[in-house]
Amino acid sequence: MGRTGLFDLEKHFAFYGAYHSNPVNIFIHMLFVWPIFFTSLVLLYFTPSLFGLPHIEFSPFGSNVNLVFNFGFLLTLIYALFYIAFDKKAGSLAALLCFFCWVGSSSLATKLGYSLAWKVVLAAQLFCWTGQFIGHGVFEKRAPALLDNLVQAFLMAPFFVLLEALQMSCAYEPYRGFHANVKAKIDAEIKEWQAKKQKKIS
């Protein structure tokens, strides 16, 4: 069954979907949202350890990885818990991907060092964000959701693109009737937005 309030997945996913209804724009976001999260963690790797917690060092496949319980880990934990609270199955998969990103970004940051890492992160972020703005401006023809809901755009976008991928690949839905309900809300929101846009023009 659906929930209400902060964890009303239908409401949040419908809001996101109203800004991402064009197939090309959806595909662009599927390509770029998770890399934005990953590269953010690369930069956050260089923040100090929280509460003096010890580092964890290990060498998988001959590559040295130094895991630091810092702001990158805290961000990963917040995202992971939030996604699981939304939906146990898809949320658990999203949480697992978050921690894979944390480990992978830690490995990459260790190899690059800060002097090179921030340049790589800057280039990747500019490329990914430019791609997304092109998706909205050229294909969606609507401003991105971050201009209306900054928290949702950053916190929920990785989970939503994963949910879209699961829906497309295996018709997954958190509960029976979820996608039908969401589609109805998206159609209503888009219709309302188009009416407001037409009113401004006239």
PDB file of C-alpha atoms in Angstrom:
ATOM      1  CA  MET A   1       0.000   0.000   0.000  1.00  0.00           C
ATOM      2  CA  GLY A   2       1.039   3.600  -0.543  1.00  0.00           C
ATOM      3  CA  ARG A   3       2.265   5.821   2.239  1.00  0.00           C
ATOM      4  CA  THR A   4       1.617   9.443   3.095  1.00  0.00           C
ATOM      5  CA  GLY A   5       3.800  12.369   4.058  1.00  0.00           C
ATOM      6  CA  LEU A   6       7.560  12.304   3.605  1.00  0.00           C
ATOM      7  CA  PHE A   7       7.598   8.695   2.367  1.00  0.00           C
ATOM      8  CA  ASP A   8       4.712   9.026  -0.081  1.00  0.00           C
ATOM      9  CA  LEU A   9       6.512   7.366  -2.986  1.00  0.00           C
ATOM     10  CA  GLU A  10       3.650   7.885  -5.411  1.00  0.00           C
ATOM     11  CA  LYS A  11       3.626  11.633  -4.785  1.00  0.00           C
ATOM     12  CA  HIS A  12       7.391  12.053  -5.087  1.00  0.00           C
ATOM     13  CA  PHE A  13       7.760   9.792  -8.112  1.00  0.00           C
ATOM     14  CA  ALA A  14       4.871  11.547  -9.854  1.00  0.00           C
ATOM     15  CA  PHE A  15       6.520  14.925  -9.222  1.00  0.00           C
ATOM     16  CA  TYR A  16       9.773  13.582 -10.674  1.00  0.00           C
ATOM     17  CA  GLY A  17       7.987  11.926 -13.589  1.00  0.00           C
ATOM     18  CA  ALA A  18       6.196  15.142 -14.538  1.00  0.00           C
ATOM     19  CA  TYR A  19       9.627  16.641 -15.260  1.00  0.00           C
ATOM     20  CA  HIS A  20      10.914  13.513 -17.000  1.00  0.00           C
ATOM     21  CA  SER A  21       8.293  12.304 -19.458  1.00  0.00           C
ATOM     22  CA  ASN A  22      10.325  12.511 -22.661  1.00  0.00           C
ATOM     23  CA  PRO A  23      12.065   9.177 -23.475  1.00  0.00           C
ATOM     24  CA  VAL A  24      15.328  10.839 -24.509  1.00  0.00           C
ATOM     25  CA  ASN A  25      15.458  12.938 -21.349  1.00  0.00           C
ATOM     26  CA  ILE A  26      14.717   9.854 -19.251  1.00  0.00           C
ATOM     27  CA  PHE A  27      17.579   7.992 -20.936  1.00  0.00           C
ATOM     28  CA  ILE A  28      19.956  10.925 -20.392  1.00  0.00           C
ATOM     29  CA  HIS A  29      19.139  10.944 -16.683  1.00  0.00           C
ATOM     30  CA  MET A  30      19.652   7.202 -16.453  1.00  0.00           C
ATOM     31  CA  LEU A  31      23.151   7.736 -17.861  1.00  0.00           C
ATOM     32  CA  PHE A  32      24.178  10.729 -15.766  1.00  0.00           C
ATOM     33  CA  VAL A  33      22.432  10.729 -12.362  1.00  0.00           C
ATOM     34  CA  TRP A  34      24.456   7.949 -10.734  1.00  0.00           C
ATOM     35  CA  PRO A  35      27.811   9.263 -12.070  1.00  0.00           C
ATOM     36  CA  ILE A  36      26.980  12.611 -10.407  1.00  0.00           C
ATOM     37  CA  PHE A  37      26.459  10.794  -7.110  1.00  0.00           C
ATOM     38  CA  PHE A  38      29.635   8.738  -7.596  1.00  0.00           C
ATOM     39  CA  THR A  39      31.889  11.686  -8.411  1.00  0.00           C
ATOM     40  CA  SER A  40      30.460  13.668  -5.490  1.00  0.00           C
ATOM     41  CA  LEU A  41      31.624  10.855  -3.225  1.00  0.00           C
ATOM     42  CA  VAL A  42      35.083  11.009  -4.811  1.00  0.00           C
ATOM     43  CA  LEU A  43      35.428  14.609  -3.652  1.00  0.00           C
ATOM     44  CA  LEU A  44      33.889  13.916  -0.238  1.00  0.00           C
ATOM     45  CA  TYR A  45      36.513  11.206   0.304  1.00  0.00           C
ATOM     46  CA  PHE A  46      38.931  13.980   1.230  1.00  0.00           C
ATOM     47  CA  THR A  47      36.804  15.232   4.128  1.00  0.00           C
ATOM     48  CA  PRO A  48      37.986  14.355   7.659  1.00  0.00           C
ATOM     49  CA  SER A  49      36.954  11.195   9.490  1.00  0.00           C
ATOM     50  CA  LEU A  50      33.858  11.561  11.688  1.00  0.00           C
ATOM     51  CA  PHE A  51      34.210  11.131  15.447  1.00  0.00           C
ATOM     52  CA  GLY A  52      37.746   9.818  15.053  1.00  0.00           C
ATOM     53  CA  LEU A  53      36.524   6.520  13.582  1.00  0.00           C
ATOM     54  CA  PRO A  54      39.344   4.296  12.244  1.00  0.00           C
ATOM     55  CA  HIS A  55      39.994   3.749   8.539  1.00  0.00           C
ATOM     56  CA  ILE A  56      39.552   0.374   6.898  1.00  0.00           C
ATOM     57  CA  GLU A  57      42.230  -0.710   4.449  1.00  0.00           C
ATOM     58  CA  PHE A  58      42.030  -3.718   2.144  1.00  0.00           C
ATOM     59  CA  SER A  59      43.371  -4.733  -1.266  1.00  0.00           C
ATOM     60  CA  PRO A  60      40.800  -6.374  -3.551  1.00  0.00           C
ATOM     61  CA  PHE A  61      42.250  -7.562  -6.871  1.00  0.00           C
ATOM     62  CA  GLY A  62      45.609  -6.072  -5.920  1.00  0.00           C
ATOM     63  CA  SER A  63      44.206  -2.538  -5.643  1.00  0.00           C
ATOM     64  CA  ASN A  64      44.603  -0.695  -2.341  1.00  0.00           C
ATOM     65  CA  VAL A  65      41.368   0.773  -0.932  1.00  0.00           C
ATOM     66  CA  ASN A  66      41.246   3.012   2.120  1.00  0.00           C
ATOM     67  CA  LEU A  67      37.706   3.446   3.437  1.00  0.00           C
ATOM     68  CA  VAL A  68      37.176   6.521   5.585  1.00  0.00           C
ATOM     69  CA  PHE A  69      34.046   7.053   7.694  1.00  0.00           C
ATOM     70  CA  ASN A  70      33.688  10.690   6.718  1.00  0.00           C
ATOM     71  CA  PHE A  71      31.029  12.911   5.154  1.00  0.00           C
ATOM     72  CA  GLY A  72      31.057  10.723   2.055  1.00  0.00           C
ATOM     73  CA  PHE A  73      30.101   7.721   4.168  1.00  0.00           C
ATOM     74  CA  LEU A  74      27.491   9.765   6.051  1.00  0.00           C
ATOM     75  CA  LEU A  75      25.907  10.906   2.783  1.00  0.00           C
ATOM     76  CA  THR A  76      25.893   7.309   1.517  1.00  0.00           C
ATOM     77  CA  LEU A  77      24.246   6.101   4.718  1.00  0.00           C
ATOM     78  CA  ILE A  78      21.543   8.789   4.575  1.00  0.00           C
ATOM     79  CA  TYR A  79      20.742   7.965   0.944  1.00  0.00           C
ATOM     80  CA  ALA A  80      20.699   4.214   1.633  1.00  0.00           C
ATOM     81  CA  LEU A  81      18.387   4.447   4.651  1.00  0.00           C
ATOM     82  CA  PHE A  82      16.080   6.859   2.873  1.00  0.00           C
ATOM     83  CA  TYR A  83      15.714   4.538  -0.132  1.00  0.00           C
ATOM     84  CA  ILE A  84      15.018   1.482   2.017  1.00  0.00           C
ATOM     85  CA  ALA A  85      12.353   3.469   3.881  1.00  0.00           C
ATOM     86  CA  PHE A  86      10.690   4.206   0.531  1.00  0.00           C
ATOM     87  CA  ASP A  87      10.582   0.620  -0.698  1.00  0.00           C
ATOM     88  CA  LYS A  88      12.295  -2.401   0.838  1.00  0.00           C
ATOM     89  CA  LYS A  89      13.075  -4.296  -2.386  1.00  0.00           C
ATOM     90  CA  ALA A  90      14.120  -1.572  -4.818  1.00  0.00           C
ATOM     91  CA  GLY A  91      15.374   0.540  -1.917  1.00  0.00           C
ATOM     92  CA  SER A  92      17.693  -2.246  -0.763  1.00  0.00           C
ATOM     93  CA  LEU A  93      19.118  -2.531  -4.279  1.00  0.00           C
ATOM     94  CA  ALA A  94      19.587   1.242  -4.408  1.00  0.00           C
ATOM     95  CA  ALA A  95      21.252   1.170  -0.978  1.00  0.00           C
ATOM     96  CA  LEU A  96      23.623  -1.559  -2.176  1.00  0.00           C
ATOM     97  CA  LEU A  97      24.508   0.545  -5.222  1.00  0.00           C
ATOM     98  CA  CYS A  98      25.149   3.522  -2.942  1.00  0.00           C
ATOM     99  CA  PHE A  99      27.664   1.542  -0.896  1.00  0.00           C
ATOM    100  CA  PHE A 100      29.286   0.158  -4.059  1.00  0.00           C
ATOM    101  CA  CYS A 101      29.671   3.771  -5.184  1.00  0.00           C
ATOM    102  CA  TRP A 102      31.204   4.682  -1.818  1.00  0.00           C
ATOM    103  CA  VAL A 103      33.753   1.872  -2.025  1.00  0.00           C
ATOM    104  CA  GLY A 104      34.480   2.509  -5.698  1.00  0.00           C
ATOM    105  CA  SER A 105      34.824   6.258  -5.236  1.00  0.00           C
ATOM    106  CA  SER A 106      37.143   5.688  -2.268  1.00  0.00           C
ATOM    107  CA  SER A 107      39.332   3.442  -4.418  1.00  0.00           C
ATOM    108  CA  LEU A 108      39.439   5.984  -7.243  1.00  0.00           C
ATOM    109  CA  ALA A 109      40.135   8.893  -4.880  1.00  0.00           C
ATOM    110  CA  THR A 110      42.989   6.942  -3.272  1.00  0.00           C
ATOM    111  CA  LYS A 111      44.597   6.426  -6.675  1.00  0.00           C
ATOM    112  CA  LEU A 112      44.080   9.947  -7.979  1.00  0.00           C
ATOM    113  CA  GLY A 113      44.948  12.012  -4.920  1.00  0.00           C
ATOM    114  CA  TYR A 114      43.216  15.315  -4.205  1.00  0.00           C
ATOM    115  CA  SER A 115      45.216  17.417  -6.695  1.00  0.00           C
ATOM    116  CA  LEU A 116      43.944  15.338  -9.614  1.00  0.00           C
ATOM    117  CA  ALA A 117      40.644  14.103  -8.148  1.00  0.00           C
ATOM    118  CA  TRP A 118      38.986  17.525  -7.918  1.00  0.00           C
ATOM    119  CA  LYS A 119      39.789  18.188 -11.601  1.00  0.00           C
ATOM    120  CA  VAL A 120      38.318  14.848 -12.666  1.00  0.00           C
ATOM    121  CA  VAL A 121      35.235  15.456 -10.512  1.00  0.00           C
ATOM    122  CA  LEU A 122      34.759  18.976 -11.894  1.00  0.00           C
ATOM    123  CA  ALA A 123      34.997  17.758 -15.496  1.00  0.00           C
ATOM    124  CA  ALA A 124      32.613  14.852 -14.858  1.00  0.00           C
ATOM    125  CA  GLN A 125      30.082  17.015 -13.016  1.00  0.00           C
ATOM    126  CA  LEU A 126      30.091  19.678 -15.740  1.00  0.00           C
ATOM    127  CA  PHE A 127      29.653  17.030 -18.428  1.00  0.00           C
ATOM    128  CA  CYS A 128      26.826  15.226 -16.610  1.00  0.00           C
ATOM    129  CA  TRP A 129      24.957  18.363 -15.581  1.00  0.00           C
ATOM    130  CA  THR A 130      25.275  19.828 -19.080  1.00  0.00           C
ATOM    131  CA  GLY A 131      23.822  16.628 -20.496  1.00  0.00           C
ATOM    132  CA  GLN A 132      20.875  16.809 -18.125  1.00  0.00           C
ATOM    133  CA  PHE A 133      20.165  20.460 -18.867  1.00  0.00           C
ATOM    134  CA  ILE A 134      20.251  19.653 -22.593  1.00  0.00           C
ATOM    135  CA  GLY A 135      17.794  16.847 -21.913  1.00  0.00           C
ATOM    136  CA  HIS A 136      15.405  19.271 -20.246  1.00  0.00           C
ATOM    137  CA  GLY A 137      15.887  22.196 -22.603  1.00  0.00           C
ATOM    138  CA  VAL A 138      15.981  20.383 -25.949  1.00  0.00           C
ATOM    139  CA  PHE A 139      13.844  17.287 -25.392  1.00  0.00           C
ATOM    140  CA  GLU A 140      11.662  17.781 -22.303  1.00  0.00           C
ATOM    141  CA  LYS A 141      11.216  21.492 -22.949  1.00  0.00           C
ATOM    142  CA  ARG A 142      10.702  22.049 -19.236  1.00  0.00           C
ATOM    143  CA  ALA A 143      13.032  23.380 -16.543  1.00  0.00           C
ATOM    144  CA  PRO A 144      14.588  20.663 -14.346  1.00  0.00           C
ATOM    145  CA  ALA A 145      12.961  19.664 -11.068  1.00  0.00           C
ATOM    146  CA  LEU A 146      15.836  21.104  -9.024  1.00  0.00           C
ATOM    147  CA  LEU A 147      14.499  24.601  -9.717  1.00  0.00           C
ATOM    148  CA  ASP A 148      11.260  23.681  -7.903  1.00  0.00           C
ATOM    149  CA  ASN A 149      12.419  21.082  -5.374  1.00  0.00           C
ATOM    150  CA  LEU A 150      16.160  21.076  -4.701  1.00  0.00           C
ATOM    151  CA  VAL A 151      16.089  18.352  -2.026  1.00  0.00           C
ATOM    152  CA  GLN A 152      14.130  15.957  -4.206  1.00  0.00           C
ATOM    153  CA  ALA A 153      16.349  16.577  -7.220  1.00  0.00           C
ATOM    154  CA  PHE A 154      19.509  15.629  -5.320  1.00  0.00           C
ATOM    155  CA  LEU A 155      18.290  13.089  -2.764  1.00  0.00           C
ATOM    156  CA  MET A 156      15.687  11.141  -4.683  1.00  0.00           C
ATOM    157  CA  ALA A 157      16.875  11.259  -8.301  1.00  0.00           C
ATOM    158  CA  PRO A 158      19.249   8.237  -8.061  1.00  0.00           C
ATOM    159  CA  PHE A 159      16.464   6.071  -6.623  1.00  0.00           C
ATOM    160  CA  PHE A 160      13.938   7.245  -9.183  1.00  0.00           C
ATOM    161  CA  VAL A 161      16.128   6.491 -12.215  1.00  0.00           C
ATOM    162  CA  LEU A 162      16.756   3.030 -10.756  1.00  0.00           C
ATOM    163  CA  LEU A 163      13.017   2.564 -10.240  1.00  0.00           C
ATOM    164  CA  GLU A 164      12.417   3.588 -13.850  1.00  0.00           C
ATOM    165  CA  ALA A 165      15.037   1.113 -15.054  1.00  0.00           C
ATOM    166  CA  LEU A 166      13.429  -1.688 -13.020  1.00  0.00           C
ATOM    167  CA  GLN A 167      10.023  -0.772 -14.391  1.00  0.00           C
ATOM    168  CA  MET A 168      11.278  -0.847 -17.980  1.00  0.00           C
ATOM    169  CA  SER A 169      13.347  -4.021 -17.654  1.00  0.00           C
ATOM    170  CA  CYS A 170      11.081  -6.249 -15.543  1.00  0.00           C
ATOM    171  CA  ALA A 171       7.834  -4.293 -14.978  1.00  0.00           C
ATOM    172  CA  TYR A 172       8.701  -3.917 -11.282  1.00  0.00           C
ATOM    173  CA  GLU A 173       6.414  -1.889  -9.064  1.00  0.00           C
ATOM    174  CA  PRO A 174       6.598  -1.420  -5.275  1.00  0.00           C
ATOM    175  CA  TYR A 175       3.004  -2.598  -4.936  1.00  0.00           C
ATOM    176  CA  ARG A 176       0.101  -3.460  -7.212  1.00  0.00           C
ATOM    177  CA  GLY A 177      -1.306  -0.442  -9.005  1.00  0.00           C
ATOM    178  CA  PHE A 178       1.666   1.807  -8.231  1.00  0.00           C
ATOM    179  CA  HIS A 179       2.541   2.714 -11.815  1.00  0.00           C
ATOM    180  CA  ALA A 180      -1.087   3.227 -12.840  1.00  0.00           C
ATOM    181  CA  ASN A 181      -1.578   5.636  -9.930  1.00  0.00           C
ATOM    182  CA  VAL A 182       1.678   7.442 -10.684  1.00  0.00           C
ATOM    183  CA  LYS A 183       0.864   7.771 -14.388  1.00  0.00           C
ATOM    184  CA  ALA A 184      -2.511   9.327 -13.577  1.00  0.00           C
ATOM    185  CA  LYS A 185      -0.834  11.856 -11.258  1.00  0.00           C
ATOM    186  CA  ILE A 186       1.878  12.631 -13.831  1.00  0.00           C
ATOM    187  CA  ASP A 187      -0.694  13.207 -16.571  1.00  0.00           C
ATOM    188  CA  ALA A 188      -2.696  15.493 -14.283  1.00  0.00           C
ATOM    189  CA  GLU A 189       0.399  17.467 -13.241  1.00  0.00           C
ATOM    190  CA  ILE A 190       1.611  17.890 -16.830  1.00  0.00           C
ATOM    191  CA  LYS A 191      -1.875  18.984 -17.912  1.00  0.00           C
ATOM    192  CA  GLU A 192      -1.946  21.554 -15.110  1.00  0.00           C
ATOM    193  CA  TRP A 193       1.545  22.821 -16.020  1.00  0.00           C
ATOM    194  CA  GLN A 194       0.593  23.143 -19.702  1.00  0.00           C
ATOM    195  CA  ALA A 195      -2.553  25.063 -18.771  1.00  0.00           C
ATOM    196  CA  LYS A 196      -0.541  27.498 -16.635  1.00  0.00           C
ATOM    197  CA  LYS A 197       2.016  27.884 -19.426  1.00  0.00           C
ATOM    198  CA  GLN A 198      -0.711  28.580 -21.996  1.00  0.00           C
ATOM    199  CA  LYS A 199      -2.315  31.115 -19.640  1.00  0.00           C
ATOM    200  CA  LYS A 200       0.962  33.011 -19.340  1.00  0.00           C
ATOM    201  CA  ILE A 201       1.366  33.096 -23.136  1.00  0.00           C
ATOM    202  CA  SER A 202      -2.154  34.365 -23.706  1.00  0.00           C
TER     203      SER A 202
END
